[in-house]
PDB file of C-alpha atoms and ligand atoms in Angstrom:
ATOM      1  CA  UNK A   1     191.692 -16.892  92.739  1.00 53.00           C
ATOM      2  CA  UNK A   2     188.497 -18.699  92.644  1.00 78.00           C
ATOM      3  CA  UNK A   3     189.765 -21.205  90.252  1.00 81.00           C
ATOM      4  CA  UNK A   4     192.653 -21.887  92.550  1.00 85.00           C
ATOM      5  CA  UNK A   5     190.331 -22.504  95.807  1.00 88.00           C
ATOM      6  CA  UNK A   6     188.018 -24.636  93.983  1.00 86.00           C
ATOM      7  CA  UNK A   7     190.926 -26.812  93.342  1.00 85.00           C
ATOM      8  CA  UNK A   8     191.976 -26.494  96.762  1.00 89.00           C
ATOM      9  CA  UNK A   9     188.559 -27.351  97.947  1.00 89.00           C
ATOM     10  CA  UNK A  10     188.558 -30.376  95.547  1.00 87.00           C
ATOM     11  CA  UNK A  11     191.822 -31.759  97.258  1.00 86.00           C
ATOM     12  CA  UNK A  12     190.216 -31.074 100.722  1.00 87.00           C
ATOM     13  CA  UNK A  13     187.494 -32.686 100.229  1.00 87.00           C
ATOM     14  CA  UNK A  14     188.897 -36.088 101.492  1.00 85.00           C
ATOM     15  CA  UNK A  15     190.625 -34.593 104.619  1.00 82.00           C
ATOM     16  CA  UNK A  16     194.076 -35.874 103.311  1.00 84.00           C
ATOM     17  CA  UNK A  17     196.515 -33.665 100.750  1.00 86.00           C
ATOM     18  CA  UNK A  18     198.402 -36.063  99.122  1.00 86.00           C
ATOM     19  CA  UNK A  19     201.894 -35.344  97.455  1.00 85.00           C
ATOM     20  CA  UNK A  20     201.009 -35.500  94.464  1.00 86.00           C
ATOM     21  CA  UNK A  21     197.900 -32.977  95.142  1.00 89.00           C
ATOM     22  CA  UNK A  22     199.849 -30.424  96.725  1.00 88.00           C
ATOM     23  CA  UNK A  23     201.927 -30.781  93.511  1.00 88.00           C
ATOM     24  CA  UNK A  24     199.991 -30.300  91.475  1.00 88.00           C
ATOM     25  CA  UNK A  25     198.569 -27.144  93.339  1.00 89.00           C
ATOM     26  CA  UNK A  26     201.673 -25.495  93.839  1.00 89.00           C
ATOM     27  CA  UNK A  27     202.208 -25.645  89.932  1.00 89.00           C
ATOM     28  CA  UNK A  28     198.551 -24.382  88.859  1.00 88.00           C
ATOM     29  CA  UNK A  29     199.137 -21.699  90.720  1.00 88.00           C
ATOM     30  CA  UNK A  30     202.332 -20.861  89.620  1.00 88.00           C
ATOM     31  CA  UNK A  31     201.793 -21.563  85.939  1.00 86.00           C
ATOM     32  CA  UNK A  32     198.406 -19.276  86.545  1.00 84.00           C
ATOM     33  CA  UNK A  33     200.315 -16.620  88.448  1.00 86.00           C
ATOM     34  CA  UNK A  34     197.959 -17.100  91.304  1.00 85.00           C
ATOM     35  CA  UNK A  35     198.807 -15.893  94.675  1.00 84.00           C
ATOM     36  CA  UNK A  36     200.595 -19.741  95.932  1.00 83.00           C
ATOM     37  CA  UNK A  37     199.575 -18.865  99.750  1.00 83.00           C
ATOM     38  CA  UNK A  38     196.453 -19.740  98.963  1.00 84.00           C
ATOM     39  CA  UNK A  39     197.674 -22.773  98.853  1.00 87.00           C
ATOM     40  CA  UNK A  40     200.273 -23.025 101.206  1.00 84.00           C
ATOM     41  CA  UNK A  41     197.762 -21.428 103.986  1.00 83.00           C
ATOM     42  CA  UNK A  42     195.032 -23.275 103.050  1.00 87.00           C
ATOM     43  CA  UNK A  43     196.629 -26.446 103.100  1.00 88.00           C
ATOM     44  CA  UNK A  44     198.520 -25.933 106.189  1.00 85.00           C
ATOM     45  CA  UNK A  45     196.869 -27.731 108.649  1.00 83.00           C
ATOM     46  CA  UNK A  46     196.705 -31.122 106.583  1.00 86.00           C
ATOM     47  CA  UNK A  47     200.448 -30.707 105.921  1.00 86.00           C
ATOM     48  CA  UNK A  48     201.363 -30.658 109.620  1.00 86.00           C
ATOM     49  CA  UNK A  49     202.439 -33.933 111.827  1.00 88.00           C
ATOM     50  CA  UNK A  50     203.174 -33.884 115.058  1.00 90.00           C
ATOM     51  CA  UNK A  51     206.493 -35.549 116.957  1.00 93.00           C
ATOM     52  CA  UNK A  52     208.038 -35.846 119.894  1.00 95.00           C
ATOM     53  CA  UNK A  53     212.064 -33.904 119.549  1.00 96.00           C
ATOM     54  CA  UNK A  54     214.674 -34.419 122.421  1.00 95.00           C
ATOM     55  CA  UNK A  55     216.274 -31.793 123.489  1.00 95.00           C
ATOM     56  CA  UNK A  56     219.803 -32.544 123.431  1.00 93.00           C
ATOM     57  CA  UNK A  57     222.739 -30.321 123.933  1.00 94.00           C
ATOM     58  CA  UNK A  58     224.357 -27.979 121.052  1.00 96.00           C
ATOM     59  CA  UNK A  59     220.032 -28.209 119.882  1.00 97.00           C
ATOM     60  CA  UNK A  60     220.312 -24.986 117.923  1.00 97.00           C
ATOM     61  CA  UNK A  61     216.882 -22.989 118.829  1.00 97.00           C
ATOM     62  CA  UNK A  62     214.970 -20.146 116.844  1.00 96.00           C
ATOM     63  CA  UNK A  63     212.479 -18.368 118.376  1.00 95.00           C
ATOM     64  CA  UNK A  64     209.544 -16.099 116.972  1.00 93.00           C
ATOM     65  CA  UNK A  65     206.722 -13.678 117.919  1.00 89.00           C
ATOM     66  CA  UNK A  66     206.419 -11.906 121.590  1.00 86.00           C
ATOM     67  CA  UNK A  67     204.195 -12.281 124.145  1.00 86.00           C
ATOM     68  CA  UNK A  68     205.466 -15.520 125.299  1.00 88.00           C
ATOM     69  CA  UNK A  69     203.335 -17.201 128.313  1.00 88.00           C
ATOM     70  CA  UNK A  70     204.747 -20.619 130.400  1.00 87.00           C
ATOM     71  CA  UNK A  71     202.206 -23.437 130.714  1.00 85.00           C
ATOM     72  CA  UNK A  72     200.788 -21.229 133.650  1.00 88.00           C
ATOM     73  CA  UNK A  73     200.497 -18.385 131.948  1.00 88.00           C
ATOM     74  CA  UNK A  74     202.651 -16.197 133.286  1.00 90.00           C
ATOM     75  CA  UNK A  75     204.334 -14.163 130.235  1.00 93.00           C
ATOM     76  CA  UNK A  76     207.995 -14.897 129.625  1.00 91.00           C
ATOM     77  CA  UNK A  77     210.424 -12.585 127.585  1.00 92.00           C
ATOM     78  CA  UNK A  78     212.457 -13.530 125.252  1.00 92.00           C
ATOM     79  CA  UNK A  79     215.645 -13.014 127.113  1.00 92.00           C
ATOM     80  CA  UNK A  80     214.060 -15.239 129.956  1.00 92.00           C
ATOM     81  CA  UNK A  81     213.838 -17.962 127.024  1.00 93.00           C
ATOM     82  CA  UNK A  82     216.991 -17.802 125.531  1.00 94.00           C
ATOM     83  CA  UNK A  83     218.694 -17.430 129.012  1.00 94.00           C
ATOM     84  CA  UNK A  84     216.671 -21.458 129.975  1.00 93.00           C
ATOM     85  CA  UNK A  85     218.206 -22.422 126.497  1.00 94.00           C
ATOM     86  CA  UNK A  86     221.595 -21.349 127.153  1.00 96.00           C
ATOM     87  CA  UNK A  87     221.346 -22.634 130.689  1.00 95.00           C
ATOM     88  CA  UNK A  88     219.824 -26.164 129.116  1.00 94.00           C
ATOM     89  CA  UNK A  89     222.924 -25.992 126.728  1.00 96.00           C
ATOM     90  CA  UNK A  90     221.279 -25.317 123.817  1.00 97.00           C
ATOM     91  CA  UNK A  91     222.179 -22.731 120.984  1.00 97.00           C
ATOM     92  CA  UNK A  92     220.052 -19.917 120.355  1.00 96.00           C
ATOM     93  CA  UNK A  93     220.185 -18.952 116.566  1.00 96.00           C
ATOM     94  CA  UNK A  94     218.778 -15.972 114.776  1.00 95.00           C
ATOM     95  CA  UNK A  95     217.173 -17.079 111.725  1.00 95.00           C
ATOM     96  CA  UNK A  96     215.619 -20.556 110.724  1.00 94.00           C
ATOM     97  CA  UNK A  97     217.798 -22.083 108.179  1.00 92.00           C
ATOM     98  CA  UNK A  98     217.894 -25.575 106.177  1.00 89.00           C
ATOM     99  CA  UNK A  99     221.321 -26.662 107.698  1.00 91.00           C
ATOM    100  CA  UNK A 100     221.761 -24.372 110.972  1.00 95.00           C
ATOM    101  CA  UNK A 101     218.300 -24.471 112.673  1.00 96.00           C
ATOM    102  CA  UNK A 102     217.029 -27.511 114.556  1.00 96.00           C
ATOM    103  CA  UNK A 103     213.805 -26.037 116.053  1.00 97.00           C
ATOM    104  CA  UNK A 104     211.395 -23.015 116.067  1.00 96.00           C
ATOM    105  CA  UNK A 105     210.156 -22.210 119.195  1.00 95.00           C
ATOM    106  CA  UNK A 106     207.032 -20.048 118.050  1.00 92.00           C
ATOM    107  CA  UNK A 107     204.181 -17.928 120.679  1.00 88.00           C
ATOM    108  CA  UNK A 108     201.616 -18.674 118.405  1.00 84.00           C
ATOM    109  CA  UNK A 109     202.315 -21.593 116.274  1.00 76.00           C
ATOM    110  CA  UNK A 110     200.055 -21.028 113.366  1.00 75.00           C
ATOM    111  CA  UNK A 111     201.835 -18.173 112.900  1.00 77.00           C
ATOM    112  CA  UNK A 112     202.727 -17.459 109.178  1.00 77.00           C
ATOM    113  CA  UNK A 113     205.750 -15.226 110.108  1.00 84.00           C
ATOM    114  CA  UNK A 114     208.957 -15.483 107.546  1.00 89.00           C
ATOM    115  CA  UNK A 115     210.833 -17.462 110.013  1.00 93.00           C
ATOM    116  CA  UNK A 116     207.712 -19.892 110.551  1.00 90.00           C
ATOM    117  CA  UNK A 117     207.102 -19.993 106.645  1.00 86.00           C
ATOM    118  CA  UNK A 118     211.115 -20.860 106.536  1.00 90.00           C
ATOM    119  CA  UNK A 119     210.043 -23.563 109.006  1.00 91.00           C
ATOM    120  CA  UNK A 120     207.641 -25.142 106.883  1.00 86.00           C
ATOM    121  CA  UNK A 121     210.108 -25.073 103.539  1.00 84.00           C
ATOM    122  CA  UNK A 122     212.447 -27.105 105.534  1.00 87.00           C
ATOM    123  CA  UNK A 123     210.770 -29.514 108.033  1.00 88.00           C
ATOM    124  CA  UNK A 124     211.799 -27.601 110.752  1.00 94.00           C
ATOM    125  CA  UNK A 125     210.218 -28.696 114.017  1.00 95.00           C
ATOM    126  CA  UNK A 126     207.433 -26.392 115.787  1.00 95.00           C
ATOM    127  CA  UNK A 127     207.042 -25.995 119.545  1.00 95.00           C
ATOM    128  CA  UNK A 128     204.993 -23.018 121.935  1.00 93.00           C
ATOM    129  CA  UNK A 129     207.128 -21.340 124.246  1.00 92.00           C
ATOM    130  CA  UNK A 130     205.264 -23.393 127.150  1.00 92.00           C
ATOM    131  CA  UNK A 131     205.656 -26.318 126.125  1.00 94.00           C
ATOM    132  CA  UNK A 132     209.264 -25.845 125.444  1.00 95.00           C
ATOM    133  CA  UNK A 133     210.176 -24.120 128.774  1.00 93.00           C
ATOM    134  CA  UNK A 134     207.754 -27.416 130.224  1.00 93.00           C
ATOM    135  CA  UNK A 135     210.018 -29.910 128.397  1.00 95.00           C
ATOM    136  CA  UNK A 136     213.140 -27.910 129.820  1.00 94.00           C
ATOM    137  CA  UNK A 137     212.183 -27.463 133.608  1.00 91.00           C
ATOM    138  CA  UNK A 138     211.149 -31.500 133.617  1.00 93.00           C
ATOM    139  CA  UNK A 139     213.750 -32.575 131.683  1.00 92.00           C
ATOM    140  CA  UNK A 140     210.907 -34.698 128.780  1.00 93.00           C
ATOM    141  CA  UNK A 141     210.710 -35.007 125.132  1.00 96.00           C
ATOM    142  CA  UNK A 142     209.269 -31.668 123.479  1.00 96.00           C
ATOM    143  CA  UNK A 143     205.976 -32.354 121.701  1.00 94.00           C
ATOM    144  CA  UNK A 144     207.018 -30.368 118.406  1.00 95.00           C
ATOM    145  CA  UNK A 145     204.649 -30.327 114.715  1.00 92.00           C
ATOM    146  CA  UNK A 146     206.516 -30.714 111.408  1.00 90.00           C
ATOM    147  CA  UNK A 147     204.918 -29.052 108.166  1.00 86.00           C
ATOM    148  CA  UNK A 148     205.864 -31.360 104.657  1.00 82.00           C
ATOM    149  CA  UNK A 149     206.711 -28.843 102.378  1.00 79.00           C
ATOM    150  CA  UNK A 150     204.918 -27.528  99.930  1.00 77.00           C
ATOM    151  CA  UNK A 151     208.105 -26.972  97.574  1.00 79.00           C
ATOM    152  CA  UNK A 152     207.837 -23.952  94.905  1.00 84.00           C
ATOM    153  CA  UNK A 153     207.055 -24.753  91.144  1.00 88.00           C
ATOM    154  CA  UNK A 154     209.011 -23.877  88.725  1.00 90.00           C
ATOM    155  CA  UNK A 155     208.018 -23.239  84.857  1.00 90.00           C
ATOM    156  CA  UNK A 156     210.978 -24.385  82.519  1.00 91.00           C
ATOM    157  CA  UNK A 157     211.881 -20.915  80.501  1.00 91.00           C
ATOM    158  CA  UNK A 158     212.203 -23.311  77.584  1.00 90.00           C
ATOM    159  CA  UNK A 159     209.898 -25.945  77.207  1.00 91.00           C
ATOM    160  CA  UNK A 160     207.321 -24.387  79.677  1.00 89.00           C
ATOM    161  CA  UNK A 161     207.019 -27.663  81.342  1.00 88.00           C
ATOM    162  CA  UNK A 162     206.277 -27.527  85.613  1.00 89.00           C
ATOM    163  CA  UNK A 163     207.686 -29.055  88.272  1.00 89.00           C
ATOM    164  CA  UNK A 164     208.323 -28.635  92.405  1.00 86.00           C
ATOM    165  CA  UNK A 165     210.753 -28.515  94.523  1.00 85.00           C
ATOM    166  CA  UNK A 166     212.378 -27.130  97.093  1.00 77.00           C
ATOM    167  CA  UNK A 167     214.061 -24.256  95.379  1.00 80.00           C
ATOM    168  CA  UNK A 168     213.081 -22.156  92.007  1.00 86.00           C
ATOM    169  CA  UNK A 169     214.863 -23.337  88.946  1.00 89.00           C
ATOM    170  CA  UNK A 170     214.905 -22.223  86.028  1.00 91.00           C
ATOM    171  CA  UNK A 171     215.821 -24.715  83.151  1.00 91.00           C
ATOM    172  CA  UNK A 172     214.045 -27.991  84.031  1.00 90.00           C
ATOM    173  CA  UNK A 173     215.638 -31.291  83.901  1.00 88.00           C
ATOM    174  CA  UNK A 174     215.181 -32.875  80.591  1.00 88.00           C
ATOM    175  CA  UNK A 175     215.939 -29.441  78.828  1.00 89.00           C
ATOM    176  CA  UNK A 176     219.024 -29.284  81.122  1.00 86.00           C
ATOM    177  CA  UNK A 177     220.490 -32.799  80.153  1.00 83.00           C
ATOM    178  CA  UNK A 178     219.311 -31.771  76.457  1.00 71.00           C
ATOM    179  CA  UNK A 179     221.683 -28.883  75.887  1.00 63.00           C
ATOM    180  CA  UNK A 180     224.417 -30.568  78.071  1.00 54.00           C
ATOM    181  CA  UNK A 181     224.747 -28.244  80.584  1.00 50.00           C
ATOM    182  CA  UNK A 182     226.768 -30.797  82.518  1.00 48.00           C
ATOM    183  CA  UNK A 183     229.852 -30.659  80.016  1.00 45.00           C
ATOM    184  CA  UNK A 184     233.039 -29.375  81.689  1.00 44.00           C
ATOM    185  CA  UNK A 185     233.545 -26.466  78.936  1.00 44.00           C
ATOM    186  CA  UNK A 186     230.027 -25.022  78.610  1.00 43.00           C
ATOM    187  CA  UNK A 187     229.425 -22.731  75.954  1.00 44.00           C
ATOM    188  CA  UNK A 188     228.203 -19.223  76.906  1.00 46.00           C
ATOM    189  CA  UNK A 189     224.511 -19.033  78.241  1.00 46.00           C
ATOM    190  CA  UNK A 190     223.573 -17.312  75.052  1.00 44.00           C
ATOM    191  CA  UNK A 191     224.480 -19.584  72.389  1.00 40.00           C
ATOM    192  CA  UNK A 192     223.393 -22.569  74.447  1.00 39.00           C
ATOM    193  CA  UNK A 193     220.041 -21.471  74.494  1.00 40.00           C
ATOM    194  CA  UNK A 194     219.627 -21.279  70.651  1.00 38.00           C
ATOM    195  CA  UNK A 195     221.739 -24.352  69.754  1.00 36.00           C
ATOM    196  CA  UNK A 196     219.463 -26.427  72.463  1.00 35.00           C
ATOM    197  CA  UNK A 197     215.953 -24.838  71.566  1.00 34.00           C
ATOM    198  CA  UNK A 198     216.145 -24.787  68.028  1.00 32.00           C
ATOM    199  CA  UNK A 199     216.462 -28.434  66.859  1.00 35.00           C
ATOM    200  CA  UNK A 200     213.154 -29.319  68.738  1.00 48.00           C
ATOM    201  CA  UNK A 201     210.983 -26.624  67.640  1.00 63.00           C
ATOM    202  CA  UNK A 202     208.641 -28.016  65.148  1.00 66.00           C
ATOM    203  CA  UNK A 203     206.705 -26.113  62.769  1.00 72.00           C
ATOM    204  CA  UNK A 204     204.142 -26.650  59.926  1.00 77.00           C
ATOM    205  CA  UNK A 205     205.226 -26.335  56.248  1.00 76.00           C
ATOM    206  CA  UNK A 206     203.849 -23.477  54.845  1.00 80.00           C
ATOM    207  CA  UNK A 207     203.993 -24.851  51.579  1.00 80.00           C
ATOM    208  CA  UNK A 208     203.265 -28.501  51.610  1.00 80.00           C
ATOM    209  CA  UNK A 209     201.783 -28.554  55.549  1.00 77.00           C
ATOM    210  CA  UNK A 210     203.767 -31.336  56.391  1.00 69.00           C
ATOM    211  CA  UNK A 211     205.418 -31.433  60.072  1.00 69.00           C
ATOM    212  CA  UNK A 212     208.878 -30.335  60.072  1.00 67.00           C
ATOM    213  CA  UNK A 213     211.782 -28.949  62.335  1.00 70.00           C
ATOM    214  CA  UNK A 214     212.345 -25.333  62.727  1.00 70.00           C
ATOM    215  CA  UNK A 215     215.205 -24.302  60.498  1.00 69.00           C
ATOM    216  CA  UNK A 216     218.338 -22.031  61.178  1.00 68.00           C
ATOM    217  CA  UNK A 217     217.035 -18.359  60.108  1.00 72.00           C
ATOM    218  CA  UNK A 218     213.192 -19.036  59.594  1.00 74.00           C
ATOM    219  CA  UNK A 219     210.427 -17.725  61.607  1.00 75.00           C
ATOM    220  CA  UNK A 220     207.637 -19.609  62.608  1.00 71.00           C
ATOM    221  CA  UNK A 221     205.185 -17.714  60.536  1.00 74.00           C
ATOM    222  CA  UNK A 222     207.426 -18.087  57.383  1.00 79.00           C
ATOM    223  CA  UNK A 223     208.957 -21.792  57.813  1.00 79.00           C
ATOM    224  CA  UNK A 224     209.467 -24.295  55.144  1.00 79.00           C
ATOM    225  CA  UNK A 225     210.209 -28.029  55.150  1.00 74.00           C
ATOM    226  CA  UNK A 226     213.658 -29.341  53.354  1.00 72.00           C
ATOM    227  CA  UNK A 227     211.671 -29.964  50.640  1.00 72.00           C
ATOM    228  CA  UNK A 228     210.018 -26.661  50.003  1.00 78.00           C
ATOM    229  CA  UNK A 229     213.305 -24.548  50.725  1.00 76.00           C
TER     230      UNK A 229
HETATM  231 ZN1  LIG B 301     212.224 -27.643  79.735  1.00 65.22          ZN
HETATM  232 ZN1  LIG B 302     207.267 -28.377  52.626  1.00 65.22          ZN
END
């Protein structure tokens, strides 16, 4: 945990998280089975840009956390919001989601909730209640903040290797094109695995010491080259 915030405090330091920083993060702490919201949280406010969003008709709307207040700060309930949506033509929706969610409409936008955090996996735009019912009642542009993604790391179950993105996988990419997963008639999971892993595991003679490939029914502790078969 320490280890990870140092890190995060290194990428800090210059005010800016690049890509290639929060990449890098996201995998150290997954390879390290760190908590990741330290990084996510931490690393929040650097991610965010703000935008201006027009609020056309069939806009489909989320909205999260109560206690609502207008730009005057009189406290609106969420019916009272959805009802100035409907009435603006726009759709409420339920849940924030990659392909049916256009905006979250949040009381406190630094909120973490799981519709917030959904938010911030897939660039969905941010706007307080007031200033959405604002941009509504005058008819303007909706001053709205966009978080970049983190992405989630993944560790290959094969080669170990790391990578982000926006969804776990599994197998990564060059182990995936190595075993041909692509082919029309794939061979069941189980045999895949061995005929793909095997042919790149090296080992150490224990013989001669010479480098070799792992062969078919050896063990690592007990492998021999060609040669010493
Ligand atoms: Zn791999
Ligand atoms: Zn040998």
């Amino acid at each position: 945990r320490g280890f990870l915030d140092e890190l995060v405090d290194a990428a800090l330091e210059d005010s800016v998280v690049t890509d290639d920083e929060l990449d890098r993060l996201t995998r150290v702490a997954t390879l390290l089975e760190l908590p990741i919201q330290t990084v996510t949280s931490r690393t929040l406010a650097y991610r965010m840009t703000s935008g201006l969003l027009t609020l056309e008709s069939g806009l489909r709307v989320c909205f999260t956390g109560d206690g609502a207040v207008d730009l005057n700060g009189r406290p609106v309930t969420r019916e009272e919001l959805e009802i100035a949506c409907v009435t603006a033509g726009l759709e409420p929706v339920g849940s924030v989601t990659m392909k049916k969610c256009d905006l979250l409409v949040a009381v406190d936008p630094a909120s973490l909730s799981g519709k917030a955090q959904n938010a911030h996996r897939y660039g969905t735009p941010i706007a307080t209640a007031g200033a959405f019912l604002d941009a509504l009642r005058h008819h303007r542009e909706l001053s709205v903040v966009s978080v970049r993604s983190a992405g989630v790391a993944s560790v290959c179950e094969r080669c170990g290797d790391s990578w982000t993105a926006s969804r776990r996988g599994r197998i990564c990419k060059s182990c995936r094109t190595r075993s041909g997963t692509g082919r029309r008639h794939a061979a069941p999971r189980d045999t895949e695995q061995t005929a793909a892993v095997d042919p790149v595991q090296l080992i150490t003679c224990v013989e001669c010491s010479r480098p070799s490939e792992l062969l078919q029914d050896q063990t690592l502790s007990d492998a021999r080259c060609v040669n010493c078969c």
